[in-house]
Amino acid sequence: MTQANTIAHAADAPYFSPPSISDFFPPELLFAGTPFAITRITLVQLLATAVMVLIIVLGTRRLTVVPGRFQSVIELGFGFIREQIAFQVLGEKDGKRFLPLLTAMFLTILALNLTGVIPFLNIPGTSVAGAPLVFALTAYVAFVYAGIRRHGFGHFLKNSLVPSGVPVYLVPIIAIVELISVFIARPVSLFLRLLLNMIVGHLMLVLFFSATNFFFFSFNWLTPLAAGTLTLGLAFTLFEVFVALLQAYVFTILTAVYIQLAVAEEH
């Protein structure tokens, strides 16, 4: 076989294109080249938010004493956030104050996470830095505001940086450690935990289903492998639904914990 024929044969051979980080930088669809450019992920975020708001409005506009199935699901969701997150972590008094914030945070994160497993959307709205960063900054502002509102700026800062019982000679070291831990590590960890979980989940799903397509349509004799990767993809899809719920819960409950630590008298 000549070199030209070898090159031509290689060009005609089926090629597997694995998922990459470029999946999260889709082309701009509207207002390209401007600060208001809209990509596919932006449209997914807007759609998920609109659907979530619509579901809440439809589920709460005509409440009845004996709820139907739809109202029961809505009440179950709100009740879970109220009882298992807000009241359990913050107590009833502070829980009522921050319940709207925690509810909005949980439901919005959940809606954006679930877009990763919805057909024709197939990418989480939290798999790019913008949304997780907004949620992390919101949590940061919330617990700092709660601490300052309860104790005043000076007392809150002292309470956050210098735990009670620390020897005087250790105060400078402990204060630096607590400064990094409270005011830097908390929002950064919230941001990275949500972002990276959604990125990895999307890449795994794309890998499984791309491999299924490659094995089935390019090599008929590898159909058993296609069936295997398809099964793994479907199983991982169910796992991603669980991860979407778990990440919304973890993010929201950690926000509640940080608020509780900020309003506590001593750490």
PDB file of C-alpha atoms in Angstrom:
ATOM      1  CA  MET A   1       0.000   0.000   0.000  1.00  0.00           C
ATOM      2  CA  THR A   2       1.430   3.375  -0.991  1.00  0.00           C
ATOM      3  CA  GLN A   3       1.839   6.222   1.442  1.00  0.00           C
ATOM      4  CA  ALA A   4      -0.964   8.145  -0.306  1.00  0.00           C
ATOM      5  CA  ASN A   5      -3.339   5.178   0.029  1.00  0.00           C
ATOM      6  CA  THR A   6      -2.395   4.780   3.692  1.00  0.00           C
ATOM      7  CA  ILE A   7      -3.192   8.416   4.377  1.00  0.00           C
ATOM      8  CA  ALA A   8      -6.492   8.166   2.493  1.00  0.00           C
ATOM      9  CA  HIS A   9      -7.433   5.005   4.410  1.00  0.00           C
ATOM     10  CA  ALA A  10      -6.614   6.700   7.739  1.00  0.00           C
ATOM     11  CA  ALA A  11      -8.737   9.680   6.762  1.00  0.00           C
ATOM     12  CA  ASP A  12     -11.717   7.421   6.009  1.00  0.00           C
ATOM     13  CA  ALA A  13     -11.363   5.448   9.260  1.00  0.00           C
ATOM     14  CA  PRO A  14     -13.922   6.164  11.974  1.00  0.00           C
ATOM     15  CA  TYR A  15     -12.728   8.638  14.561  1.00  0.00           C
ATOM     16  CA  PHE A  16     -13.828   8.848  18.179  1.00  0.00           C
ATOM     17  CA  SER A  17     -14.161  12.412  19.431  1.00  0.00           C
ATOM     18  CA  PRO A  18     -13.985  12.415  23.241  1.00  0.00           C
ATOM     19  CA  PRO A  19     -15.606  15.149  25.334  1.00  0.00           C
ATOM     20  CA  SER A  20     -13.429  18.094  26.250  1.00  0.00           C
ATOM     21  CA  ILE A  21     -13.545  21.367  28.109  1.00  0.00           C
ATOM     22  CA  SER A  22     -14.559  23.037  24.828  1.00  0.00           C
ATOM     23  CA  ASP A  23     -18.062  21.635  25.425  1.00  0.00           C
ATOM     24  CA  PHE A  24     -18.531  24.387  28.009  1.00  0.00           C
ATOM     25  CA  PHE A  25     -17.601  27.207  25.624  1.00  0.00           C
ATOM     26  CA  PRO A  26     -20.312  26.989  22.951  1.00  0.00           C
ATOM     27  CA  PRO A  27     -20.596  29.615  20.197  1.00  0.00           C
ATOM     28  CA  GLU A  28     -22.472  32.809  20.918  1.00  0.00           C
ATOM     29  CA  LEU A  29     -25.998  32.594  19.487  1.00  0.00           C
ATOM     30  CA  LEU A  30     -27.285  36.105  20.161  1.00  0.00           C
ATOM     31  CA  PHE A  31     -25.569  39.480  20.622  1.00  0.00           C
ATOM     32  CA  ALA A  32     -22.215  37.931  19.687  1.00  0.00           C
ATOM     33  CA  GLY A  33     -19.198  40.037  20.534  1.00  0.00           C
ATOM     34  CA  THR A  34     -21.025  42.109  23.149  1.00  0.00           C
ATOM     35  CA  PRO A  35     -21.103  41.889  26.967  1.00  0.00           C
ATOM     36  CA  PHE A  36     -24.677  40.565  26.598  1.00  0.00           C
ATOM     37  CA  ALA A  37     -23.754  37.621  24.366  1.00  0.00           C
ATOM     38  CA  ILE A  38     -26.016  34.603  24.856  1.00  0.00           C
ATOM     39  CA  THR A  39     -24.750  31.062  24.405  1.00  0.00           C
ATOM     40  CA  ARG A  40     -26.559  27.723  24.519  1.00  0.00           C
ATOM     41  CA  ILE A  41     -25.757  27.415  28.233  1.00  0.00           C
ATOM     42  CA  THR A  42     -27.211  30.875  28.872  1.00  0.00           C
ATOM     43  CA  LEU A  43     -30.436  29.852  27.136  1.00  0.00           C
ATOM     44  CA  VAL A  44     -30.524  26.657  29.217  1.00  0.00           C
ATOM     45  CA  GLN A  45     -30.131  28.715  32.405  1.00  0.00           C
ATOM     46  CA  LEU A  46     -32.902  31.118  31.410  1.00  0.00           C
ATOM     47  CA  LEU A  47     -35.222  28.284  30.401  1.00  0.00           C
ATOM     48  CA  ALA A  48     -34.615  26.316  33.615  1.00  0.00           C
ATOM     49  CA  THR A  49     -35.251  29.395  35.758  1.00  0.00           C
ATOM     50  CA  ALA A  50     -38.440  30.256  33.852  1.00  0.00           C
ATOM     51  CA  VAL A  51     -39.783  26.700  34.147  1.00  0.00           C
ATOM     52  CA  MET A  52     -38.970  26.583  37.866  1.00  0.00           C
ATOM     53  CA  VAL A  53     -40.800  29.874  38.496  1.00  0.00           C
ATOM     54  CA  LEU A  54     -43.762  28.703  36.402  1.00  0.00           C
ATOM     55  CA  ILE A  55     -44.025  25.438  38.354  1.00  0.00           C
ATOM     56  CA  ILE A  56     -43.945  27.282  41.684  1.00  0.00           C
ATOM     57  CA  VAL A  57     -46.571  29.810  40.559  1.00  0.00           C
ATOM     58  CA  LEU A  58     -48.892  27.136  39.205  1.00  0.00           C
ATOM     59  CA  GLY A  59     -48.407  25.002  42.291  1.00  0.00           C
ATOM     60  CA  THR A  60     -49.135  27.751  44.815  1.00  0.00           C
ATOM     61  CA  ARG A  61     -51.688  30.072  43.233  1.00  0.00           C
ATOM     62  CA  ARG A  62     -54.746  27.992  44.187  1.00  0.00           C
ATOM     63  CA  LEU A  63     -53.922  26.262  47.445  1.00  0.00           C
ATOM     64  CA  THR A  64     -56.569  24.005  48.921  1.00  0.00           C
ATOM     65  CA  VAL A  65     -57.013  22.475  52.370  1.00  0.00           C
ATOM     66  CA  VAL A  66     -56.941  19.005  50.817  1.00  0.00           C
ATOM     67  CA  PRO A  67     -54.048  19.250  48.370  1.00  0.00           C
ATOM     68  CA  GLY A  68     -53.961  17.478  45.052  1.00  0.00           C
ATOM     69  CA  ARG A  69     -50.908  15.620  43.778  1.00  0.00           C
ATOM     70  CA  PHE A  70     -49.232  18.667  42.249  1.00  0.00           C
ATOM     71  CA  GLN A  71     -49.770  20.814  45.338  1.00  0.00           C
ATOM     72  CA  SER A  72     -48.578  17.940  47.534  1.00  0.00           C
ATOM     73  CA  VAL A  73     -45.279  17.735  45.637  1.00  0.00           C
ATOM     74  CA  ILE A  74     -44.761  21.500  45.927  1.00  0.00           C
ATOM     75  CA  GLU A  75     -45.576  21.450  49.651  1.00  0.00           C
ATOM     76  CA  LEU A  76     -43.277  18.486  50.174  1.00  0.00           C
ATOM     77  CA  GLY A  77     -40.391  20.384  48.591  1.00  0.00           C
ATOM     78  CA  PHE A  78     -41.016  23.557  50.571  1.00  0.00           C
ATOM     79  CA  GLY A  79     -41.519  21.557  53.755  1.00  0.00           C
ATOM     80  CA  PHE A  80     -38.234  19.716  53.281  1.00  0.00           C
ATOM     81  CA  ILE A  81     -36.290  22.963  52.884  1.00  0.00           C
ATOM     82  CA  ARG A  82     -38.069  24.562  55.850  1.00  0.00           C
ATOM     83  CA  GLU A  83     -37.824  21.657  58.300  1.00  0.00           C
ATOM     84  CA  GLN A  84     -34.666  19.818  57.269  1.00  0.00           C
ATOM     85  CA  ILE A  85     -32.473  22.784  56.359  1.00  0.00           C
ATOM     86  CA  ALA A  86     -33.678  26.137  57.689  1.00  0.00           C
ATOM     87  CA  PHE A  87     -35.244  25.163  61.038  1.00  0.00           C
ATOM     88  CA  GLN A  88     -32.919  22.256  61.753  1.00  0.00           C
ATOM     89  CA  VAL A  89     -29.747  24.334  61.307  1.00  0.00           C
ATOM     90  CA  LEU A  90     -30.847  27.863  62.247  1.00  0.00           C
ATOM     91  CA  GLY A  91     -33.739  27.255  64.592  1.00  0.00           C
ATOM     92  CA  GLU A  92     -37.244  28.530  64.003  1.00  0.00           C
ATOM     93  CA  LYS A  93     -36.582  32.245  64.553  1.00  0.00           C
ATOM     94  CA  ASP A  94     -33.542  32.665  62.318  1.00  0.00           C
ATOM     95  CA  GLY A  95     -34.828  29.933  60.013  1.00  0.00           C
ATOM     96  CA  LYS A  96     -37.893  32.004  59.150  1.00  0.00           C
ATOM     97  CA  ARG A  97     -35.701  35.026  58.395  1.00  0.00           C
ATOM     98  CA  PHE A  98     -33.497  33.194  55.927  1.00  0.00           C
ATOM     99  CA  LEU A  99     -36.041  30.686  54.602  1.00  0.00           C
ATOM    100  CA  PRO A 100     -36.809  32.670  51.389  1.00  0.00           C
ATOM    101  CA  LEU A 101     -33.103  32.880  50.544  1.00  0.00           C
ATOM    102  CA  LEU A 102     -32.437  29.207  51.265  1.00  0.00           C
ATOM    103  CA  THR A 103     -35.538  28.115  49.339  1.00  0.00           C
ATOM    104  CA  ALA A 104     -34.625  30.186  46.281  1.00  0.00           C
ATOM    105  CA  MET A 105     -31.035  28.930  46.419  1.00  0.00           C
ATOM    106  CA  PHE A 106     -31.995  25.250  46.707  1.00  0.00           C
ATOM    107  CA  LEU A 107     -34.630  25.305  43.959  1.00  0.00           C
ATOM    108  CA  THR A 108     -32.555  27.353  41.513  1.00  0.00           C
ATOM    109  CA  ILE A 109     -29.448  25.212  41.930  1.00  0.00           C
ATOM    110  CA  LEU A 110     -31.561  22.069  41.562  1.00  0.00           C
ATOM    111  CA  ALA A 111     -33.245  23.357  38.398  1.00  0.00           C
ATOM    112  CA  LEU A 112     -29.923  24.314  36.809  1.00  0.00           C
ATOM    113  CA  ASN A 113     -28.314  21.015  37.807  1.00  0.00           C
ATOM    114  CA  LEU A 114     -31.133  18.919  36.320  1.00  0.00           C
ATOM    115  CA  THR A 115     -30.757  20.445  32.856  1.00  0.00           C
ATOM    116  CA  GLY A 116     -27.743  18.163  32.443  1.00  0.00           C
ATOM    117  CA  VAL A 117     -29.993  15.098  32.140  1.00  0.00           C
ATOM    118  CA  ILE A 118     -32.938  16.628  30.271  1.00  0.00           C
ATOM    119  CA  PRO A 119     -33.041  15.594  26.580  1.00  0.00           C
ATOM    120  CA  PHE A 120     -32.248  18.346  24.047  1.00  0.00           C
ATOM    121  CA  LEU A 121     -30.706  20.476  26.814  1.00  0.00           C
ATOM    122  CA  ASN A 122     -28.087  18.023  28.044  1.00  0.00           C
ATOM    123  CA  ILE A 123     -25.825  20.443  29.852  1.00  0.00           C
ATOM    124  CA  PRO A 124     -26.040  21.650  33.456  1.00  0.00           C
ATOM    125  CA  GLY A 125     -26.597  25.366  33.901  1.00  0.00           C
ATOM    126  CA  THR A 126     -24.101  25.194  36.795  1.00  0.00           C
ATOM    127  CA  SER A 127     -21.302  23.656  34.693  1.00  0.00           C
ATOM    128  CA  VAL A 128     -19.833  27.064  33.846  1.00  0.00           C
ATOM    129  CA  ALA A 129     -18.332  29.396  36.409  1.00  0.00           C
ATOM    130  CA  GLY A 130     -20.943  32.164  36.297  1.00  0.00           C
ATOM    131  CA  ALA A 131     -23.848  30.494  38.118  1.00  0.00           C
ATOM    132  CA  PRO A 132     -21.809  28.756  40.871  1.00  0.00           C
ATOM    133  CA  LEU A 133     -19.931  32.014  41.444  1.00  0.00           C
ATOM    134  CA  VAL A 134     -23.182  33.946  41.902  1.00  0.00           C
ATOM    135  CA  PHE A 135     -24.469  31.356  44.377  1.00  0.00           C
ATOM    136  CA  ALA A 136     -21.177  31.325  46.305  1.00  0.00           C
ATOM    137  CA  LEU A 137     -21.099  35.131  46.523  1.00  0.00           C
ATOM    138  CA  THR A 138     -24.738  35.142  47.645  1.00  0.00           C
ATOM    139  CA  ALA A 139     -23.917  32.684  50.438  1.00  0.00           C
ATOM    140  CA  TYR A 140     -20.872  34.787  51.388  1.00  0.00           C
ATOM    141  CA  VAL A 141     -22.869  38.021  51.563  1.00  0.00           C
ATOM    142  CA  ALA A 142     -25.627  36.254  53.511  1.00  0.00           C
ATOM    143  CA  PHE A 143     -23.478  34.955  56.340  1.00  0.00           C
ATOM    144  CA  VAL A 144     -21.401  38.140  56.602  1.00  0.00           C
ATOM    145  CA  TYR A 145     -24.592  40.228  56.664  1.00  0.00           C
ATOM    146  CA  ALA A 146     -26.146  37.935  59.268  1.00  0.00           C
ATOM    147  CA  GLY A 147     -23.096  38.181  61.521  1.00  0.00           C
ATOM    148  CA  ILE A 148     -22.788  41.953  61.278  1.00  0.00           C
ATOM    149  CA  ARG A 149     -26.522  42.410  61.769  1.00  0.00           C
ATOM    150  CA  ARG A 150     -26.486  40.264  64.921  1.00  0.00           C
ATOM    151  CA  HIS A 151     -23.200  41.345  66.555  1.00  0.00           C
ATOM    152  CA  GLY A 152     -22.007  44.515  64.831  1.00  0.00           C
ATOM    153  CA  PHE A 153     -18.943  44.655  62.603  1.00  0.00           C
ATOM    154  CA  GLY A 154     -16.265  44.669  65.311  1.00  0.00           C
ATOM    155  CA  HIS A 155     -17.704  41.865  67.424  1.00  0.00           C
ATOM    156  CA  PHE A 156     -18.462  39.740  64.364  1.00  0.00           C
ATOM    157  CA  LEU A 157     -14.912  40.132  63.076  1.00  0.00           C
ATOM    158  CA  LYS A 158     -13.421  39.292  66.481  1.00  0.00           C
ATOM    159  CA  ASN A 159     -15.765  36.354  66.937  1.00  0.00           C
ATOM    160  CA  SER A 160     -14.842  35.023  63.484  1.00  0.00           C
ATOM    161  CA  LEU A 161     -11.087  35.481  63.698  1.00  0.00           C
ATOM    162  CA  VAL A 162     -10.300  34.748  67.343  1.00  0.00           C
ATOM    163  CA  PRO A 163     -12.130  31.796  68.930  1.00  0.00           C
ATOM    164  CA  SER A 164     -12.594  31.990  72.681  1.00  0.00           C
ATOM    165  CA  GLY A 165      -9.879  30.462  74.838  1.00  0.00           C
ATOM    166  CA  VAL A 166      -7.008  31.048  72.409  1.00  0.00           C
ATOM    167  CA  PRO A 167      -3.762  32.046  74.206  1.00  0.00           C
ATOM    168  CA  VAL A 168      -2.664  35.601  73.496  1.00  0.00           C
ATOM    169  CA  TYR A 169       0.600  34.559  71.867  1.00  0.00           C
ATOM    170  CA  LEU A 170      -1.305  32.437  69.326  1.00  0.00           C
ATOM    171  CA  VAL A 171      -3.833  35.109  68.387  1.00  0.00           C
ATOM    172  CA  PRO A 172      -1.941  36.445  65.304  1.00  0.00           C
ATOM    173  CA  ILE A 173      -1.470  32.948  63.833  1.00  0.00           C
ATOM    174  CA  ILE A 174      -5.016  31.802  64.601  1.00  0.00           C
ATOM    175  CA  ALA A 175      -6.458  35.056  63.224  1.00  0.00           C
ATOM    176  CA  ILE A 176      -4.688  34.549  59.878  1.00  0.00           C
ATOM    177  CA  VAL A 177      -5.806  30.912  59.689  1.00  0.00           C
ATOM    178  CA  GLU A 178      -9.406  31.831  60.525  1.00  0.00           C
ATOM    179  CA  LEU A 179      -9.352  34.735  58.055  1.00  0.00           C
ATOM    180  CA  ILE A 180      -8.434  32.357  55.249  1.00  0.00           C
ATOM    181  CA  SER A 181     -10.821  29.658  56.474  1.00  0.00           C
ATOM    182  CA  VAL A 182     -13.886  31.856  57.035  1.00  0.00           C
ATOM    183  CA  PHE A 183     -13.646  34.592  54.429  1.00  0.00           C
ATOM    184  CA  ILE A 184     -11.794  32.847  51.588  1.00  0.00           C
ATOM    185  CA  ALA A 185     -12.054  29.059  51.868  1.00  0.00           C
ATOM    186  CA  ARG A 186     -15.805  28.986  52.505  1.00  0.00           C
ATOM    187  CA  PRO A 187     -16.983  30.747  49.329  1.00  0.00           C
ATOM    188  CA  VAL A 188     -14.228  29.188  47.217  1.00  0.00           C
ATOM    189  CA  SER A 189     -15.110  25.659  48.388  1.00  0.00           C
ATOM    190  CA  LEU A 190     -18.808  26.254  47.704  1.00  0.00           C
ATOM    191  CA  PHE A 191     -17.984  27.520  44.228  1.00  0.00           C
ATOM    192  CA  LEU A 192     -15.572  24.717  43.300  1.00  0.00           C
ATOM    193  CA  ARG A 193     -17.646  21.882  44.766  1.00  0.00           C
ATOM    194  CA  LEU A 194     -20.714  22.766  42.709  1.00  0.00           C
ATOM    195  CA  LEU A 195     -18.853  23.670  39.526  1.00  0.00           C
ATOM    196  CA  LEU A 196     -16.546  20.650  39.389  1.00  0.00           C
ATOM    197  CA  ASN A 197     -19.252  18.112  40.215  1.00  0.00           C
ATOM    198  CA  MET A 198     -21.384  19.384  37.353  1.00  0.00           C
ATOM    199  CA  ILE A 199     -18.462  19.524  34.913  1.00  0.00           C
ATOM    200  CA  VAL A 200     -17.370  15.962  35.675  1.00  0.00           C
ATOM    201  CA  GLY A 201     -20.926  14.641  35.492  1.00  0.00           C
ATOM    202  CA  HIS A 202     -21.473  16.184  32.064  1.00  0.00           C
ATOM    203  CA  LEU A 203     -18.165  14.876  30.718  1.00  0.00           C
ATOM    204  CA  MET A 204     -18.933  11.347  31.938  1.00  0.00           C
ATOM    205  CA  LEU A 205     -22.369  11.328  30.297  1.00  0.00           C
ATOM    206  CA  VAL A 206     -20.966  12.640  27.014  1.00  0.00           C
ATOM    207  CA  LEU A 207     -18.203  10.018  27.154  1.00  0.00           C
ATOM    208  CA  PHE A 208     -20.626   7.114  27.634  1.00  0.00           C
ATOM    209  CA  PHE A 209     -23.088   8.156  24.932  1.00  0.00           C
ATOM    210  CA  SER A 210     -20.373   9.205  22.465  1.00  0.00           C
ATOM    211  CA  ALA A 211     -18.747   5.806  22.914  1.00  0.00           C
ATOM    212  CA  THR A 212     -22.120   4.130  22.331  1.00  0.00           C
ATOM    213  CA  ASN A 213     -22.565   6.041  19.083  1.00  0.00           C
ATOM    214  CA  PHE A 214     -19.006   5.236  17.984  1.00  0.00           C
ATOM    215  CA  PHE A 215     -19.176   1.503  18.708  1.00  0.00           C
ATOM    216  CA  PHE A 216     -22.646   1.015  17.222  1.00  0.00           C
ATOM    217  CA  PHE A 217     -22.429   3.031  14.010  1.00  0.00           C
ATOM    218  CA  SER A 218     -18.724   2.644  13.215  1.00  0.00           C
ATOM    219  CA  PHE A 219     -18.100  -0.995  14.152  1.00  0.00           C
ATOM    220  CA  ASN A 220     -21.123  -3.256  13.925  1.00  0.00           C
ATOM    221  CA  TRP A 221     -19.132  -6.111  15.425  1.00  0.00           C
ATOM    222  CA  LEU A 222     -18.646  -4.012  18.577  1.00  0.00           C
ATOM    223  CA  THR A 223     -22.398  -3.780  19.227  1.00  0.00           C
ATOM    224  CA  PRO A 224     -22.021  -5.577  22.609  1.00  0.00           C
ATOM    225  CA  LEU A 225     -19.674  -2.805  23.697  1.00  0.00           C
ATOM    226  CA  ALA A 226     -22.224  -0.255  22.519  1.00  0.00           C
ATOM    227  CA  ALA A 227     -24.869  -1.955  24.652  1.00  0.00           C
ATOM    228  CA  GLY A 228     -22.499  -1.862  27.618  1.00  0.00           C
ATOM    229  CA  THR A 229     -21.675   1.838  27.307  1.00  0.00           C
ATOM    230  CA  LEU A 230     -25.359   2.619  26.741  1.00  0.00           C
ATOM    231  CA  THR A 231     -26.265   0.785  29.951  1.00  0.00           C
ATOM    232  CA  LEU A 232     -23.550   2.639  31.842  1.00  0.00           C
ATOM    233  CA  GLY A 233     -24.774   5.929  30.372  1.00  0.00           C
ATOM    234  CA  LEU A 234     -28.356   5.305  31.472  1.00  0.00           C
ATOM    235  CA  ALA A 235     -27.212   4.232  34.942  1.00  0.00           C
ATOM    236  CA  PHE A 236     -24.996   7.296  35.240  1.00  0.00           C
ATOM    237  CA  THR A 237     -27.927   9.475  34.149  1.00  0.00           C
ATOM    238  CA  LEU A 238     -29.882   8.253  37.180  1.00  0.00           C
ATOM    239  CA  PHE A 239     -26.811   8.858  39.320  1.00  0.00           C
ATOM    240  CA  GLU A 240     -26.573  12.417  37.968  1.00  0.00           C
ATOM    241  CA  VAL A 241     -30.172  13.065  39.046  1.00  0.00           C
ATOM    242  CA  PHE A 242     -29.112  12.030  42.549  1.00  0.00           C
ATOM    243  CA  VAL A 243     -26.006  14.243  42.324  1.00  0.00           C
ATOM    244  CA  ALA A 244     -28.144  17.191  41.191  1.00  0.00           C
ATOM    245  CA  LEU A 245     -30.316  16.817  44.294  1.00  0.00           C
ATOM    246  CA  LEU A 246     -27.337  16.185  46.563  1.00  0.00           C
ATOM    247  CA  GLN A 247     -25.362  19.210  45.375  1.00  0.00           C
ATOM    248  CA  ALA A 248     -28.365  21.517  45.799  1.00  0.00           C
ATOM    249  CA  TYR A 249     -28.859  20.146  49.322  1.00  0.00           C
ATOM    250  CA  VAL A 250     -25.164  20.347  50.294  1.00  0.00           C
ATOM    251  CA  PHE A 251     -24.765  23.884  48.967  1.00  0.00           C
ATOM    252  CA  THR A 252     -27.902  25.102  50.740  1.00  0.00           C
ATOM    253  CA  ILE A 253     -27.240  23.403  54.062  1.00  0.00           C
ATOM    254  CA  LEU A 254     -23.641  24.642  54.128  1.00  0.00           C
ATOM    255  CA  THR A 255     -24.952  28.160  53.533  1.00  0.00           C
ATOM    256  CA  ALA A 256     -27.307  27.686  56.485  1.00  0.00           C
ATOM    257  CA  VAL A 257     -24.437  26.366  58.621  1.00  0.00           C
ATOM    258  CA  TYR A 258     -22.262  29.366  57.769  1.00  0.00           C
ATOM    259  CA  ILE A 259     -25.122  31.716  58.673  1.00  0.00           C
ATOM    260  CA  GLN A 260     -25.606  29.868  61.970  1.00  0.00           C
ATOM    261  CA  LEU A 261     -21.905  30.149  62.789  1.00  0.00           C
ATOM    262  CA  ALA A 262     -22.012  33.871  61.983  1.00  0.00           C
ATOM    263  CA  VAL A 263     -24.951  34.588  64.327  1.00  0.00           C
ATOM    264  CA  ALA A 264     -23.719  32.332  67.146  1.00  0.00           C
ATOM    265  CA  GLU A 265     -22.340  34.056  70.230  1.00  0.00           C
ATOM    266  CA  GLU A 266     -19.058  32.127  70.213  1.00  0.00           C
ATOM    267  CA  HIS A 267     -17.353  29.707  67.801  1.00  0.00           C
TER     268      HIS A 267
END
